XYZ file of C-alpha atoms in Angstrom:
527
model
C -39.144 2.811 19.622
C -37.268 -0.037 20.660
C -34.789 0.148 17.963
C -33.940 3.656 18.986
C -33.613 2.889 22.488
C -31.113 -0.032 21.799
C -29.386 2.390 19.553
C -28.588 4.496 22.591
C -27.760 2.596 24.671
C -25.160 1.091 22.471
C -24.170 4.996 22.014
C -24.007 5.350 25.789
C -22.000 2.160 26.358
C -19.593 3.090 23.835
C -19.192 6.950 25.317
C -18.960 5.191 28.689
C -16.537 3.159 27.523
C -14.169 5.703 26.341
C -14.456 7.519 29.244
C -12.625 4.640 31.196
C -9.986 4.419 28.593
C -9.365 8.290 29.530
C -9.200 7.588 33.252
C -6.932 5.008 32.599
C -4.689 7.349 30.323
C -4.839 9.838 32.891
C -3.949 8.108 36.020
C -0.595 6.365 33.950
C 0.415 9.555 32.684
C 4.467 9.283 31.719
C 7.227 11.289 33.510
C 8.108 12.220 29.901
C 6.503 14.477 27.745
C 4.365 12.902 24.257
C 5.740 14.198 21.153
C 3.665 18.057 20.450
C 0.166 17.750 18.734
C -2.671 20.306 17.989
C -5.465 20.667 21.440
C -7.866 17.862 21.162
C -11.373 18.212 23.095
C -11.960 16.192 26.076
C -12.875 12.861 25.879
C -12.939 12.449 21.980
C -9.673 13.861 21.740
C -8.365 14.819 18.258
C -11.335 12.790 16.504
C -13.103 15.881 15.143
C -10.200 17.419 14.915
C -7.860 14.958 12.495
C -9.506 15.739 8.505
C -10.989 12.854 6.949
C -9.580 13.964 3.478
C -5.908 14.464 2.984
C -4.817 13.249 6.580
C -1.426 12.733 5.873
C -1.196 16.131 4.466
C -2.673 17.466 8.010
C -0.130 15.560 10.084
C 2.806 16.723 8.035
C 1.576 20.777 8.698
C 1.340 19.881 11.960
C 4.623 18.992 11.963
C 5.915 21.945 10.699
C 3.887 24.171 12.767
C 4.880 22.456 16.407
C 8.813 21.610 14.826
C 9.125 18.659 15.651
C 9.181 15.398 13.079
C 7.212 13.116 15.166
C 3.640 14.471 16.559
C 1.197 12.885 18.660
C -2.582 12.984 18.651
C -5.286 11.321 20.280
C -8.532 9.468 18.885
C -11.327 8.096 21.194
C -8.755 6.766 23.370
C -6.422 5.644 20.905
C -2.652 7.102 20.388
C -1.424 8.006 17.119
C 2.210 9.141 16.890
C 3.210 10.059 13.469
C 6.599 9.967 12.100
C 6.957 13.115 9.628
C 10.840 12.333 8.442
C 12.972 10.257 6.395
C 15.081 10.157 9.476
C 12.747 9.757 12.297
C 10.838 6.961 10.165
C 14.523 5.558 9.931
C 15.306 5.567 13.814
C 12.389 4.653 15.164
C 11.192 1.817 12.485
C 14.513 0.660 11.386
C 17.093 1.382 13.841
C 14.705 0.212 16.873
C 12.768 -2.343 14.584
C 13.006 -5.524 16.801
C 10.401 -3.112 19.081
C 7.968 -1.597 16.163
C 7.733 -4.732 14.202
C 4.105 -5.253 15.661
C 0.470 -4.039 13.973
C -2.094 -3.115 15.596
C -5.112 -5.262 15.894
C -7.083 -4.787 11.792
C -10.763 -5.875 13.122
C -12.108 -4.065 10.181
C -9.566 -6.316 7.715
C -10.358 -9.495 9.519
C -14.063 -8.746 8.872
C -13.431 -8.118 5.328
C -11.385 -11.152 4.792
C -7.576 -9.911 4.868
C -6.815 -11.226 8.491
C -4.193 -14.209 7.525
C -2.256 -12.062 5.064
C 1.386 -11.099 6.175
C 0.681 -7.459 5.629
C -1.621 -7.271 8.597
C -0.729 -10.254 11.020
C 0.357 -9.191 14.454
C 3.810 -9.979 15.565
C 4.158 -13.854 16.603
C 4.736 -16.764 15.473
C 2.526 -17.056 12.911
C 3.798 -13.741 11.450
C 7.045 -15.256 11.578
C 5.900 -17.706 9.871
C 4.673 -16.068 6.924
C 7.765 -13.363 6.528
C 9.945 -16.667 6.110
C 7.961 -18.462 3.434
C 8.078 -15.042 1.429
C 11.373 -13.428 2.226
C 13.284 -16.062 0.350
C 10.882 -16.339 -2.496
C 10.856 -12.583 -3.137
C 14.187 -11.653 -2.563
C 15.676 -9.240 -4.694
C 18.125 -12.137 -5.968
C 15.253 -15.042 -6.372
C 13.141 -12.091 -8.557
C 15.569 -12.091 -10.970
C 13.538 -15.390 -12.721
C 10.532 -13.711 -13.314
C 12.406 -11.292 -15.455
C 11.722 -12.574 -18.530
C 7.991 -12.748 -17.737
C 7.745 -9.236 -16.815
C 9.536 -8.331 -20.264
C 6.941 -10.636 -22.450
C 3.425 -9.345 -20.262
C 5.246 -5.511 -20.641
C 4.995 -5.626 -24.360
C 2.148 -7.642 -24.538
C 0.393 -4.928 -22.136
C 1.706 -2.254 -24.784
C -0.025 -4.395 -28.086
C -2.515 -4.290 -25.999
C -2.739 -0.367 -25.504
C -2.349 0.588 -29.340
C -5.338 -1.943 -30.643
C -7.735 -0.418 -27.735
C -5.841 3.190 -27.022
C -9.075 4.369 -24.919
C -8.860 0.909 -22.523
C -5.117 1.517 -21.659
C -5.889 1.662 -17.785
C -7.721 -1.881 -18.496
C -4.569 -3.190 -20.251
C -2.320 -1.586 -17.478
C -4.368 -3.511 -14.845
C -4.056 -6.917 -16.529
C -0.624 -6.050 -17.283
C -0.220 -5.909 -13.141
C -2.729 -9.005 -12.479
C -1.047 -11.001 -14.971
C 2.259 -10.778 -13.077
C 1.013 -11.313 -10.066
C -0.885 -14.329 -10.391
C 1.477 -15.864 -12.497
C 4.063 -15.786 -9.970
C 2.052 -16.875 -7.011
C -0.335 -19.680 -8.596
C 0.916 -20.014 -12.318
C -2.231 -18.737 -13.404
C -2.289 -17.263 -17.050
C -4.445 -14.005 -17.547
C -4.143 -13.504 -21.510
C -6.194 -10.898 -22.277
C -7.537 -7.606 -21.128
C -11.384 -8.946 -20.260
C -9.959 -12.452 -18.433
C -12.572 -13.074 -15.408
C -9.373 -13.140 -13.368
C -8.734 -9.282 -14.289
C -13.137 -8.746 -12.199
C -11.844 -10.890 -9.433
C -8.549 -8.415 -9.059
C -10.748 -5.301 -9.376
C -13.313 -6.208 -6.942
C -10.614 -6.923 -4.345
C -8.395 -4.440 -4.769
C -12.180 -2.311 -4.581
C -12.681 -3.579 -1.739
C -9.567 -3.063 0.215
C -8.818 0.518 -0.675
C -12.860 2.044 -0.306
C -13.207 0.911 3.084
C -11.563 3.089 4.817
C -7.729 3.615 6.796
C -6.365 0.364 8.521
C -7.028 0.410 11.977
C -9.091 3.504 11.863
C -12.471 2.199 12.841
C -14.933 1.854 15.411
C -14.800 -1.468 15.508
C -10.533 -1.406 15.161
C -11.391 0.477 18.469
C -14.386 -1.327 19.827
C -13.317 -5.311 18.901
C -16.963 -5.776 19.909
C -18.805 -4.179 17.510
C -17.456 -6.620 14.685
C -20.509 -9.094 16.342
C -23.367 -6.939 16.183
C -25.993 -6.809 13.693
C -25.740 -3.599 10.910
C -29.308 -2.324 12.196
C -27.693 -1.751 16.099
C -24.423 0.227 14.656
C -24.081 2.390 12.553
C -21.042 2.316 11.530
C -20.279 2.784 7.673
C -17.071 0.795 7.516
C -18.069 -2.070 9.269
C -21.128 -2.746 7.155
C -18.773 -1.822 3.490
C -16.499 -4.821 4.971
C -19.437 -7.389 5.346
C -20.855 -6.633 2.437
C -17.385 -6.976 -0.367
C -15.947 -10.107 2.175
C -16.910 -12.164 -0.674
C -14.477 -9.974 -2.952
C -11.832 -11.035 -0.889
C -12.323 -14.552 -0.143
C -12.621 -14.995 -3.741
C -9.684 -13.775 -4.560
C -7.948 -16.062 -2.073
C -9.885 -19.138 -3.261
C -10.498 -19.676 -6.832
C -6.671 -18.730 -8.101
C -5.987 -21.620 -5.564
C -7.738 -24.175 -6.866
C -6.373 -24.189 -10.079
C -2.425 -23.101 -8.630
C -0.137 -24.419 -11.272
C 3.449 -26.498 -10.461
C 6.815 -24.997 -9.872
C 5.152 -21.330 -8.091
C 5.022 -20.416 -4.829
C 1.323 -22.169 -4.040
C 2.277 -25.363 -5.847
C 5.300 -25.816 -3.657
C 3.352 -24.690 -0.096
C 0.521 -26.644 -1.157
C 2.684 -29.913 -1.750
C 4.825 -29.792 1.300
C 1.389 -29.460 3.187
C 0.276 -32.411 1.380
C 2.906 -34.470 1.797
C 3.159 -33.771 5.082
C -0.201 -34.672 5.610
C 0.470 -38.540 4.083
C 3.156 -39.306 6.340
C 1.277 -37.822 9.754
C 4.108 -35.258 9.989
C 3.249 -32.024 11.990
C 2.045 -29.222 9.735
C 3.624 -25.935 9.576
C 0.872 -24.196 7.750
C -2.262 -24.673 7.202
C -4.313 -23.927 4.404
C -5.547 -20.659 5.633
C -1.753 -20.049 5.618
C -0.756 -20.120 2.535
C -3.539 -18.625 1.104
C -2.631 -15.755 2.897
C 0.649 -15.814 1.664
C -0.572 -15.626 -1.806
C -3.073 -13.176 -0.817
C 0.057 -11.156 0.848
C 1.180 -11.307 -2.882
C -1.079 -10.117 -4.813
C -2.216 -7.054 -2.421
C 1.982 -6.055 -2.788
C 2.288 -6.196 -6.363
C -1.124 -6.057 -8.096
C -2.203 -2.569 -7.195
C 1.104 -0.555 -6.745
C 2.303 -1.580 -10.352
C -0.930 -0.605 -11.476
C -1.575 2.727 -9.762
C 2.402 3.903 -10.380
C 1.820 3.078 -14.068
C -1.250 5.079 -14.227
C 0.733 8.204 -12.083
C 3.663 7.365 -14.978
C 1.491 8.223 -17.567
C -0.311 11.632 -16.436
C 3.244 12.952 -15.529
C 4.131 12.190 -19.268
C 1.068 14.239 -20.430
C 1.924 17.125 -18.460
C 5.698 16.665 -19.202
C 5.913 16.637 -22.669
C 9.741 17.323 -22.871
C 10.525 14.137 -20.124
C 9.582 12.101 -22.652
C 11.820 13.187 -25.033
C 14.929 13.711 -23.108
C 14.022 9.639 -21.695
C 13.774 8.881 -25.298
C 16.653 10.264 -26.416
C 18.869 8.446 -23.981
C 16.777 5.184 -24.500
C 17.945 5.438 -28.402
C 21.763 6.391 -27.772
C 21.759 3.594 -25.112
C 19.607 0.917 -26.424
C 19.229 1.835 -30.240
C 16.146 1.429 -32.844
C 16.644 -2.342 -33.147
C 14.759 -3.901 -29.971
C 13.488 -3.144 -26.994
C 14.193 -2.250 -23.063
C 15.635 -5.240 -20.556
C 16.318 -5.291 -17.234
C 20.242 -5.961 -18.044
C 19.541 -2.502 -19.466
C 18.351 -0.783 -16.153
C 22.070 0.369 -15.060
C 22.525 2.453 -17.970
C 19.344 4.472 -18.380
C 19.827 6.793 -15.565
C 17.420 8.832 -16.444
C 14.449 6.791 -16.917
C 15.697 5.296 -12.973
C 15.122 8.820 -12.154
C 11.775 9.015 -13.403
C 10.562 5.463 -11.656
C 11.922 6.645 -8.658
C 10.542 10.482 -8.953
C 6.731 8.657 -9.776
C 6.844 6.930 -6.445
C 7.955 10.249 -4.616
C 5.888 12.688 -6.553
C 2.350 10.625 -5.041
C 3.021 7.389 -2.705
C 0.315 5.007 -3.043
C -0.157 4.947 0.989
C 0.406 8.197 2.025
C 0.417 7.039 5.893
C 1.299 3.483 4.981
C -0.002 0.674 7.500
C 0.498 1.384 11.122
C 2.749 -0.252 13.356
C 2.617 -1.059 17.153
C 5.968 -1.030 19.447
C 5.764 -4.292 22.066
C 6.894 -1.809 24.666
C 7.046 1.778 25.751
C 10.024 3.621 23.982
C 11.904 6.996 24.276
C 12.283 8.865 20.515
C 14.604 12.346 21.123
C 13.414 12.415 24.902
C 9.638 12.251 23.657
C 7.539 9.171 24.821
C 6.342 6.838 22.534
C 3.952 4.420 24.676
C 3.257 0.643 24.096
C -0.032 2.360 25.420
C -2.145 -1.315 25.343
C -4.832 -1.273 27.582
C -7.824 -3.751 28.351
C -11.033 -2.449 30.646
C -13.848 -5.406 31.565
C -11.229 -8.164 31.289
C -12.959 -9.667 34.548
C -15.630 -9.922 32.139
C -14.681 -13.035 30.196
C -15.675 -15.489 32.504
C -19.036 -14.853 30.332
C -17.981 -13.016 27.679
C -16.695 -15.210 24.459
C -14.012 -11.492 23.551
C -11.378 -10.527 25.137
C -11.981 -7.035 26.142
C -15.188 -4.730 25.494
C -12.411 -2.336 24.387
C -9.192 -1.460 23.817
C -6.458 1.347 23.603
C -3.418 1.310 21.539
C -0.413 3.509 20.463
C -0.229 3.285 16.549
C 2.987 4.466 14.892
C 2.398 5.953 11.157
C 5.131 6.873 8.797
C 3.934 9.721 6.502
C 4.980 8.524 3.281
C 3.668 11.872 1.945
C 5.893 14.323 5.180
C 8.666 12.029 3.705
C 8.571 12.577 0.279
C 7.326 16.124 -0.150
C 10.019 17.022 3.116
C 11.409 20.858 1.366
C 14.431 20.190 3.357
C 15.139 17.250 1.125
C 13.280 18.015 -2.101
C 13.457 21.556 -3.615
C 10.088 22.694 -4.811
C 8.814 19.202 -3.658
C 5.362 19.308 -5.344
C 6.928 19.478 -8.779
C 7.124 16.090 -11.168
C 11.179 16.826 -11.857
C 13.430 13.717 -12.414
C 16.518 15.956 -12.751
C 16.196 16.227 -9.139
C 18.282 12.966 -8.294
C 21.214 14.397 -11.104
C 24.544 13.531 -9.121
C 25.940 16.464 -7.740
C 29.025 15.131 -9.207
C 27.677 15.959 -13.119
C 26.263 19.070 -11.853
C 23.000 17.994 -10.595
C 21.102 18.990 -7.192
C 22.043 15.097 -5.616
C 18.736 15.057 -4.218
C 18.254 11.499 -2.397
C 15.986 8.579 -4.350
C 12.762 8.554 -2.006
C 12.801 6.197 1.149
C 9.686 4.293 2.511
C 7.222 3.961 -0.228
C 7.669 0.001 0.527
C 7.086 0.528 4.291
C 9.977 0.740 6.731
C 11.848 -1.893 8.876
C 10.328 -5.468 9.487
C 7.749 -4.562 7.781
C 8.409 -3.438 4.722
C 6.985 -4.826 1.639
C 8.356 -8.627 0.667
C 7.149 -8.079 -3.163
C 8.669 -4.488 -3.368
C 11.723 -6.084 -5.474
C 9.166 -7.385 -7.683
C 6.782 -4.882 -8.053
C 10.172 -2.311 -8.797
C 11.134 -4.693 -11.098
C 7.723 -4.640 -13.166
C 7.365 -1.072 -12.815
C 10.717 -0.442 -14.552
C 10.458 -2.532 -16.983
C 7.075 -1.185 -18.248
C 7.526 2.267 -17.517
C 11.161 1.570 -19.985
C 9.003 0.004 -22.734
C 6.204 2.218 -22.457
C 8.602 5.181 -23.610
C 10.487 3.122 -25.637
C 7.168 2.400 -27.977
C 4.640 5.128 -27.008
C 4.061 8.979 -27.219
C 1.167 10.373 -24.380
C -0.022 13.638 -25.029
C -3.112 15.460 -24.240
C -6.067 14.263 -26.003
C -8.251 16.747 -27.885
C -11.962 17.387 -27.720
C -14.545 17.530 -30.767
C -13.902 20.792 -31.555
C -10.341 20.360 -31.429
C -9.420 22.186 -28.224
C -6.863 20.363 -25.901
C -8.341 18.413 -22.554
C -6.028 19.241 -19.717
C -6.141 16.102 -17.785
C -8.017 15.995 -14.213
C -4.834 15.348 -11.392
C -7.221 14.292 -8.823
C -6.610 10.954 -6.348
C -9.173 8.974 -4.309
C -8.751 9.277 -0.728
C -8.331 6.292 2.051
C -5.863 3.798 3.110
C -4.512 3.661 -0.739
C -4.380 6.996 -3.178
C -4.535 6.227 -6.761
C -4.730 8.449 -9.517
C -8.733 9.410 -11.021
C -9.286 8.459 -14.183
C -7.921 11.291 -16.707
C -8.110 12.041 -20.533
C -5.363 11.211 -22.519
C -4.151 10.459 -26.143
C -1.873 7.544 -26.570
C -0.225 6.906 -30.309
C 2.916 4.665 -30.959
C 6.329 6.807 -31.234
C 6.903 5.788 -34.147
C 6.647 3.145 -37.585
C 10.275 1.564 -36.083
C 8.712 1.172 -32.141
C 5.384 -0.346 -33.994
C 7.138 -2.964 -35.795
C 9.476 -3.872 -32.818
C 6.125 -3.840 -30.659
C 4.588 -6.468 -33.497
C 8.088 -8.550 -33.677
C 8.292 -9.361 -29.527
């Protein structure tokens, strides 16, 4: 009885809560009007309202039915304005970026372990901090010396393939852990069952089951991060407690054993020598874990999960595959394989990399940003909308505020890159799309944003490009997908299904992987 009774009056404080936040909203109402959105209900606003499933879909038909790129909806107190173009993404993000280079506050991610990575810091110094020890690491000129890595774990990953054809995602996976932790600690992952490969798995798990970034109750209600599972009930919250060890390993036991001339090595022994001669530290240790961390969350699961989408498009697209090969063999010839000094004369196989990431982005809404201060968009408002009730309450309170309200800024990655006005017939795998109008081709534009927008996009997106091309290029090169076939002999048409949350990646599908050919085999066998 007393259980149930706390468990109300939690509900009630929470309800009671939100109900300031809307008197709040009310009484600062702007002069100018919110971008259009569907009715919410009063009080919880578009909560029931906004699908659980396929959200970025929803936003982007609301967008079309309201015409207007950017929408606005409302979530127990919270304001989400969603940016449904290539070209509001562009102004808003980009143009205006010294304003929306903030996050919101990740309470659910700092639970789970993912609060000092440069992904999900808030703006400030420490952010700061962090963008400048990776920018100049990962910039696309500095990537360039991991090149001939990515070429020797891309044909590795392919022997790999043909002696276990049925474990290919497991090869594809190491293929993307290998790079990454090779980079970041020097850390050697040599075959497909390495311990290192569980480690990757369980926090890449972790991080894309537990729900949308700052989509929580306790993203809304800071709060509730300090109160025991059996008083909330809150499914997210609990799912971050319990894989927090997923994480934290992740971020410790590559670091222990980080190897000289990569990027840990060369944090870790600045911080140490700083540390002997009683200079000031500029990061701690927390730091550049994170910036590993920061990493392996860019590269790790977007090579992986593009690979995968790669490969069901080539089952369902027989003749791609051939009309990539044939260019691959007038460009490159029988006698060795793909390099990246290779990359500006396959055309073609550019326009399949760059039609995988616009056919299904891997973050459909990507990961929210904040603006430091109100903003006009097209003579719509776009609040800074940050707002603290109780904070006369921390003379005995160890938080900040009970609660707080925040405008989040999405940019659909999926209204972006299935936009009809942009991309004819948009749900259609079709690299001729991107043909030069100049050889006769449609001209269609190479998809924008799959890397995040602004200040914030991704610092590893040169690298993880670079990897993806390079084994999507050998893959064809060496392989043949086609549809597997059953017992009785009958083809398996493979399952295009995608989980659903703050990351999509493909389900696991059927499929029959062979090498092209006698020539590809013993070029496979000779790298």
């Amino acid at each position: 009885m007393e259980l149930i009774f706390s468990k109300v009056l939690l509900e009630l404080a929470i309800i009671s809560l939100i109900a300031m936040v809307a008197v709040v909203h009310w009484r600062s109402k702007p002069t100018l009007p919110l971008p259009p959105g569907p009715p919410g209900e009063f009080l919880l606003g578009h909560a029931r309202v906004i699908p659980k499933d396929n959200t970025a879909a929803a936003y982007a038909r609301w967008s079309k039915e309201y015409n207007s790129d950017i929408i606005h909806v409302r979530s127990l107190g919270r304001s989400i304005v969603v940016l449904n173009s290539a070209e509001a993404a562009k102004d808003v993000l980009e143009r205006k970026g010294a304003n929306f280079c903030d996050r919101p506050k990740f309470t659910l991610l700092e639970v789970m372990g993912w609060g000092m990575t440069l992904t999900f810091l808030p703006f400030g110094k420490r952010w700061q901090m962090h963008r400048k020890l990776l920018q100049t690491s990962f910039s696309n000129t500095n990537v360039r010396k991991w090149h001939n890595l990515q070429m020797t774990e891309a044909r590795k990953t392919v022997r790999n393939i043909l002696r276990r054809p049925d474990a290919w995602e497991t090869s594809l996976r190491r293929l993307a852990v290998a790079i990454v932790l090779q980079v970041s600690y020097g850390t050697e992952v040599p075959h497909d069952d390495d311990p290192y490969i569980q480690i990757a798995n369980d926090a890449m798990y972790a991080t894309g089951n537990g729900g949308a970034p700052a989509n929580s109750i306790v993203d809304l209600v800071p709060l509730a991060r300090h109160l025991p599972d059996w008083l909330i009930r809150d499914w997210p919250l609990r799912f971050a407690r319990q894989w927090r060890w997923a994480i934290q390993k992740l971020h410790d036991v590559p670091f222990d054993v980080a190897q000289k001339e990569h990027v840990t090595h060369q944090l870790l022994n600045q911080y140490k020598s700083n540390e002997a001669l009683g200079n000031k530290q500029e990061w701690s240790l927390e730091d550049i874990k994170g910036a590993a961390g920061a990493v392996f969350i860019a590269g790790a699961d977007t090579t992986w999960a593009t690979c995968v989408i790669f490969i069901l498009n080539m089952v369902l697209h027989p003749e791609i595959q051939e009309k990539a090969r044939h260019q691959l063999d007038l460009v490159i010839g029988p006698d060795r394989l793909p390099e990246f000094s290779d990359r500006g004369s396959l055309p073609y196989i550019e326009h399949i990399v760059q039609e995988v990431y616009r056919w299904s982005p891997l973050a459909p809404l990507g990961i929210p940003h904040k603006s430091l201060r109100d903003d006009v968009y097209q003579g719509m408002f776009i609040p800074q909308g940050k707002v603290r009730i109780f904070a006369c309450c921390r003379s005995y309170m160890p938080w900040t505020s009970l609660i707080t309200s925040r405008t989040v800024v999405y940019a659909n990655a999926h209204a972006i890159a299935h936009d009809e006005r942009i991309y004819h017939s948009p749900h259609d795998f079709n690299p001729d799309r991107y043909e030069p109008l100049a050889n006769g081709g449609p001209g269609e534009p190479f998809p924008v944003g799959n890397f995040g927008f602004g200040r914030r996009a991704c610092v590893g997106r040169f690298l993880a490009d670079n990897s993806v091309w390079i084994m999507v290029s050998t893959m064809l090169a060496t392989l043949q997908f086609r549809k597997k076939r059953d017992d009785a002999g009958n083809l398996i048409e493979p399952r295009v299904s995608f989980t659903n949350g703050g990351t999509c990646h493909p389900q696991h599908f059927e499929c029959s992987i062979k090498p092209r050919n006698l020539e590809a085999l013993a070029l496979v066998g000779a790298s």
